Amino acid sequence: MGNWKRSLITEFIRIGLLLAIAFLITGLIISFTGENPFTVFKILVTTAFGSRAGLAETLAAATPLIFTGLAIAVAFKAGLFNVGVEGSLYLGAFGAAWVGFTWLHLPGWMLVFLAILVAGIAGGLWALGPGIVKVRYNVDEIVTTLMLNYVAIYLTTYLVTYIYGVPGLANAMSFPIASAARLPRLAPPSQLNLGFVFALIASFTLWFVFRRTAFGYEVRMLGSNPLCVKWSGMPDKKIAVKAMFLSGFLGGIAGAVQILGIHYRFIANFSPGYGYTGIAVALLARNNPLGVLFSALLLGAIYNGESLIELMTAIPMEVPRIFEGIIIALTSAELVVQLWVWRRKAKTQESKR
Amino acid sequence: MNVEELIGVTLRQAAPLMLVAYGGLFSYHVGVINIAMEAEMLAGAFAGLTITAWTGNLLLGLLGAVISAMLIGATFALLTEGLKAHLVTSALGLNTLTIALTRLLMWVVTGSRGAFVPQSLPILPRLQIPIFKAVPVLQAFSGHSILVYGAWLAWVFTTLWLYHTPLGLRIRAVGENPEAARAIGLSIQRIRVVAQLLCAILCGLGGAQLSLGDLRLFTSGMTAGKGFIALAAIYFGRGRPVFTTLACLLFGFFDGLQSRLQLWINVPPQLAQMIPFLTVVAVLVFVSWRDVRKGARA
């Protein structure tokens, strides 16, 4: 138990330090543009947590990030660098919209269920390809998944421009989904919807899967010691492919939730990079499904504040992005605390690189 | 379309890819997967155009492109070598950061949020080759911006540097077998940092060719994955300069083709835009599949 406590404390210090550095650099950049960074940060915090409506909006912004964060955490746990969650998200979003505008006569709960299922499968299949060629031919999954993100964005844009699109609109979008397929809003007028509850369920389920099931154990083993998995006779390739599918599946659901809960139709290029922000979410949480909830909340708060920052100050919406970029860049860095901890470890074993 | 036009557009589209890919060869051979090339290229594109428009001096603009790319390269090196951050995540973070930062800076400098089209911009000198100009097909090789020819020079320069100088040998030694390199007394970290900075120089120039040499404007996120395509060109050739060049030309060809295709036949632009990215995936899978088969036979 003592060990557990100490690691929790180190985690808090790590995250605190990380946020402090990110705020410091972002603050410097803000002051460079002639604004007062403290005013900006104050706006950010009060919009995100200052009122019930603001808090609801923050939770709404966190919803897709929880899913993409989980998606990436699953892959990372298995030692796979799936940076293609953005692609799965687009495919899933389109799949969900397709169900929503095709089967208009189905009852609402069934539409929602089907839409989410189709979205998950579409996203999962999208990630499956890179997973299979990775285990069979050792094709670097980082490059393939990254490339396929672009393909997914162009493909879905094509679909809603030429086949399922509403003609005559400047911004390509699909037909609207059946109103029965809309996820109920939990705290109107905010955009918080039932998707957030789904995200909570997904987090806890995944936490359970990693803690208590054979599959979760296999995935964790594969990530921490692939050779051990291989030599102990576990089907390492199958596990990797399954993890990749699950990762894409969750990414697909992230897209579905945005369509069913917020946009009510597929809009080309609708994602501001949820799939990439998911990397920051997963890394901040060290791939812990429950930790993902908190890191998604943090980044959701920043996203939520961005429009108001633009409204109340002269700064464009880039500040949250800058903050996010710094966090992604720094999360895996050994900051001072870690250096100190690592050094004590390194005395006994030469750290490998 | 005629042959000259196709060759010309291929050369122009391939040039930024080539510059970035040759830079990436330094990273590749020192054993670093450099996804931050996208960020370095974008920074080069932005700084090159903005500084040139501001000072009216192309040389200063190019210098600014190189320095800004090197700043990102140095940050990347600091993160990955100094702080032992993960190569992929820190690079992705830098990419996000650079897209946002260039957008913010564009707004600070010009007040515009989408694109920066300078009213007056000195033109990168075009190199006319007198002998080629009279010959039908060869004339396509004349009259491009000097950076297009610079890309070909960079090929020669990179090959010579990597394979025929002591530093190149050290770079490759560190990449192939870090332990052995350490054993003979090389400072792995220092060589990695040097390779990263060399990479950044060429990435900055590649970005400058994109904004200054070709389009003569800057739009937010204008590199749109070109840094990744260059990275794939390196993978395609397994780090060999000749094959990397071929891959760049191939991707440049498709890039040029897709913009022309829309003019002649009615191919939806989105499908055409997918081509380079799909090519990359197909080529990677094919190359690896071949390697696995070879390995199985041996």
JSON list of C-alpha atoms in Angstrom, two decimals, chain A residues 29 32-33 81 83 133 136-137 139-140 142-143 146-147 150-151 154-155 157-158 161-162 279 283 310 314-316 318 321-322 325-326 328-330 332-334 353, chain B residues 35 79-80 83-86 88-90 92-93 96-97 100-101 103-105 107 113 192 224-225 228-229 235 268-271 273-274 277 280-281 284 288-289 292:
[
{"chain": "A", "resi": 29, "resn": "ILE", "atom": "CA", "xyz": [2.97, 33.31, -25.73]},
{"chain": "A", "resi": 32, "resn": "PHE", "atom": "CA", "xyz": [3.57, 38.22, -26.46]},
{"chain": "A", "resi": 33, "resn": "THR", "atom": "CA", "xyz": [0.32, 38.92, -28.32]},
{"chain": "A", "resi": 81, "resn": "PHE", "atom": "CA", "xyz": [1.12, 3.30, -31.57]},
{"chain": "A", "resi": 83, "resn": "VAL", "atom": "CA", "xyz": [-2.31, 7.46, -34.08]},
{"chain": "A", "resi": 133, "resn": "VAL", "atom": "CA", "xyz": [-0.11, -5.68, -41.71]},
{"chain": "A", "resi": 136, "resn": "ARG", "atom": "CA", "xyz": [2.10, -10.07, -40.44]},
{"chain": "A", "resi": 137, "resn": "TYR", "atom": "CA", "xyz": [4.60, -7.98, -42.36]},
{"chain": "A", "resi": 139, "resn": "VAL", "atom": "CA", "xyz": [4.69, -2.55, -41.30]},
{"chain": "A", "resi": 140, "resn": "ASP", "atom": "CA", "xyz": [5.18, 0.41, -38.96]},
{"chain": "A", "resi": 142, "resn": "ILE", "atom": "CA", "xyz": [2.58, 4.83, -36.83]},
{"chain": "A", "resi": 143, "resn": "VAL", "atom": "CA", "xyz": [3.05, 5.72, -40.47]},
{"chain": "A", "resi": 146, "resn": "LEU", "atom": "CA", "xyz": [-1.24, 8.51, -39.73]},
{"chain": "A", "resi": 147, "resn": "MET", "atom": "CA", "xyz": [-1.63, 8.29, -43.52]},
{"chain": "A", "resi": 150, "resn": "TYR", "atom": "CA", "xyz": [-6.03, 11.72, -44.28]},
{"chain": "A", "resi": 151, "resn": "VAL", "atom": "CA", "xyz": [-7.68, 9.04, -46.40]},
{"chain": "A", "resi": 154, "resn": "TYR", "atom": "CA", "xyz": [-11.12, 12.75, -47.77]},
{"chain": "A", "resi": 155, "resn": "LEU", "atom": "CA", "xyz": [-13.24, 9.61, -48.11]},
{"chain": "A", "resi": 157, "resn": "THR", "atom": "CA", "xyz": [-15.93, 14.28, -47.39]},
{"chain": "A", "resi": 158, "resn": "TYR", "atom": "CA", "xyz": [-16.34, 12.60, -50.75]},
{"chain": "A", "resi": 161, "resn": "THR", "atom": "CA", "xyz": [-20.34, 15.67, -51.17]},
{"chain": "A", "resi": 162, "resn": "TYR", "atom": "CA", "xyz": [-21.31, 13.29, -53.94]},
{"chain": "A", "resi": 279, "resn": "ILE", "atom": "CA", "xyz": [-3.17, 11.11, -27.36]},
{"chain": "A", "resi": 283, "resn": "LEU", "atom": "CA", "xyz": [-0.67, 10.04, -22.00]},
{"chain": "A", "resi": 310, "resn": "GLU", "atom": "CA", "xyz": [-11.93, 34.63, -28.57]},
{"chain": "A", "resi": 314, "resn": "ALA", "atom": "CA", "xyz": [-8.56, 39.68, -29.10]},
{"chain": "A", "resi": 315, "resn": "ILE", "atom": "CA", "xyz": [-6.76, 36.35, -29.20]},
{"chain": "A", "resi": 316, "resn": "PRO", "atom": "CA", "xyz": [-7.89, 33.79, -31.79]},
{"chain": "A", "resi": 318, "resn": "GLU", "atom": "CA", "xyz": [-5.29, 28.96, -30.96]},
{"chain": "A", "resi": 321, "resn": "ARG", "atom": "CA", "xyz": [-4.17, 24.18, -29.16]},
{"chain": "A", "resi": 322, "resn": "ILE", "atom": "CA", "xyz": [-0.87, 25.58, -28.04]},
{"chain": "A", "resi": 325, "resn": "GLY", "atom": "CA", "xyz": [0.56, 20.69, -28.05]},
{"chain": "A", "resi": 326, "resn": "ILE", "atom": "CA", "xyz": [2.84, 21.44, -25.13]},
{"chain": "A", "resi": 328, "resn": "ILE", "atom": "CA", "xyz": [1.43, 16.14, -25.76]},
{"chain": "A", "resi": 329, "resn": "ALA", "atom": "CA", "xyz": [5.06, 17.04, -26.37]},
{"chain": "A", "resi": 330, "resn": "LEU", "atom": "CA", "xyz": [5.97, 16.96, -22.70]},
{"chain": "A", "resi": 332, "resn": "SER", "atom": "CA", "xyz": [6.43, 11.44, -21.91]},
{"chain": "A", "resi": 333, "resn": "ALA", "atom": "CA", "xyz": [9.37, 13.63, -20.93]},
{"chain": "A", "resi": 334, "resn": "GLU", "atom": "CA", "xyz": [11.22, 12.86, -17.76]},
{"chain": "A", "resi": 353, "resn": "ARG", "atom": "CA", "xyz": [16.72, 3.29, -24.46]},
{"chain": "B", "resi": 35, "resn": "ILE", "atom": "CA", "xyz": [7.51, 12.96, -37.29]},
{"chain": "B", "resi": 79, "resn": "LEU", "atom": "CA", "xyz": [12.80, 16.69, -25.56]},
{"chain": "B", "resi": 80, "resn": "THR", "atom": "CA", "xyz": [13.88, 13.34, -26.92]},
{"chain": "B", "resi": 83, "resn": "LEU", "atom": "CA", "xyz": [14.38, 14.69, -21.36]},
{"chain": "B", "resi": 84, "resn": "LYS", "atom": "CA", "xyz": [14.03, 11.20, -22.86]},
{"chain": "B", "resi": 85, "resn": "ALA", "atom": "CA", "xyz": [10.57, 11.96, -24.16]},
{"chain": "B", "resi": 86, "resn": "HIS", "atom": "CA", "xyz": [8.94, 9.55, -26.56]},
{"chain": "B", "resi": 88, "resn": "VAL", "atom": "CA", "xyz": [6.37, 9.94, -31.61]},
{"chain": "B", "resi": 89, "resn": "THR", "atom": "CA", "xyz": [4.35, 11.72, -28.96]},
{"chain": "B", "resi": 90, "resn": "SER", "atom": "CA", "xyz": [6.74, 14.62, -28.55]},
{"chain": "B", "resi": 92, "resn": "LEU", "atom": "CA", "xyz": [3.02, 14.97, -32.57]},
{"chain": "B", "resi": 93, "resn": "GLY", "atom": "CA", "xyz": [2.85, 17.54, -29.78]},
{"chain": "B", "resi": 96, "resn": "THR", "atom": "CA", "xyz": [-0.03, 20.51, -32.93]},
{"chain": "B", "resi": 97, "resn": "LEU", "atom": "CA", "xyz": [1.89, 23.33, -31.30]},
{"chain": "B", "resi": 100, "resn": "ALA", "atom": "CA", "xyz": [-1.46, 26.67, -33.67]},
{"chain": "B", "resi": 101, "resn": "LEU", "atom": "CA", "xyz": [1.58, 28.87, -33.24]},
{"chain": "B", "resi": 103, "resn": "ARG", "atom": "CA", "xyz": [-1.80, 30.54, -37.01]},
{"chain": "B", "resi": 104, "resn": "LEU", "atom": "CA", "xyz": [-1.45, 32.78, -33.99]},
{"chain": "B", "resi": 105, "resn": "LEU", "atom": "CA", "xyz": [1.64, 34.48, -35.39]},
{"chain": "B", "resi": 107, "resn": "TRP", "atom": "CA", "xyz": [-2.86, 36.74, -36.92]},
{"chain": "B", "resi": 113, "resn": "ARG", "atom": "CA", "xyz": [-6.77, 34.02, -39.68]},
{"chain": "B", "resi": 192, "resn": "ARG", "atom": "CA", "xyz": [21.84, 12.50, -32.69]},
{"chain": "B", "resi": 224, "resn": "ALA", "atom": "CA", "xyz": [-1.15, 19.10, -44.93]},
{"chain": "B", "resi": 225, "resn": "GLY", "atom": "CA", "xyz": [0.81, 15.91, -44.31]},
{"chain": "B", "resi": 228, "resn": "PHE", "atom": "CA", "xyz": [4.61, 12.59, -43.40]},
{"chain": "B", "resi": 229, "resn": "ILE", "atom": "CA", "xyz": [4.71, 11.78, -47.10]},
{"chain": "B", "resi": 235, "resn": "TYR", "atom": "CA", "xyz": [10.68, 4.25, -45.54]},
{"chain": "B", "resi": 268, "resn": "PRO", "atom": "CA", "xyz": [-13.89, 14.14, -57.49]},
{"chain": "B", "resi": 269, "resn": "PRO", "atom": "CA", "xyz": [-11.06, 16.10, -55.86]},
{"chain": "B", "resi": 270, "resn": "GLN", "atom": "CA", "xyz": [-11.32, 14.15, -52.59]},
{"chain": "B", "resi": 271, "resn": "LEU", "atom": "CA", "xyz": [-10.63, 10.85, -54.32]},
{"chain": "B", "resi": 273, "resn": "GLN", "atom": "CA", "xyz": [-6.33, 13.85, -52.93]},
{"chain": "B", "resi": 274, "resn": "MET", "atom": "CA", "xyz": [-6.31, 10.43, -51.34]},
{"chain": "B", "resi": 277, "resn": "PHE", "atom": "CA", "xyz": [-1.61, 8.80, -48.96]},
{"chain": "B", "resi": 280, "resn": "VAL", "atom": "CA", "xyz": [2.29, 5.48, -49.26]},
{"chain": "B", "resi": 281, "resn": "VAL", "atom": "CA", "xyz": [0.36, 2.78, -47.43]},
{"chain": "B", "resi": 284, "resn": "LEU", "atom": "CA", "xyz": [4.94, 0.38, -47.32]},
{"chain": "B", "resi": 288, "resn": "SER", "atom": "CA", "xyz": [7.52, -5.03, -45.97]},
{"chain": "B", "resi": 289, "resn": "TRP", "atom": "CA", "xyz": [5.66, -7.96, -47.52]},
{"chain": "B", "resi": 292, "resn": "VAL", "atom": "CA", "xyz": [9.13, -10.90, -45.03]}
]
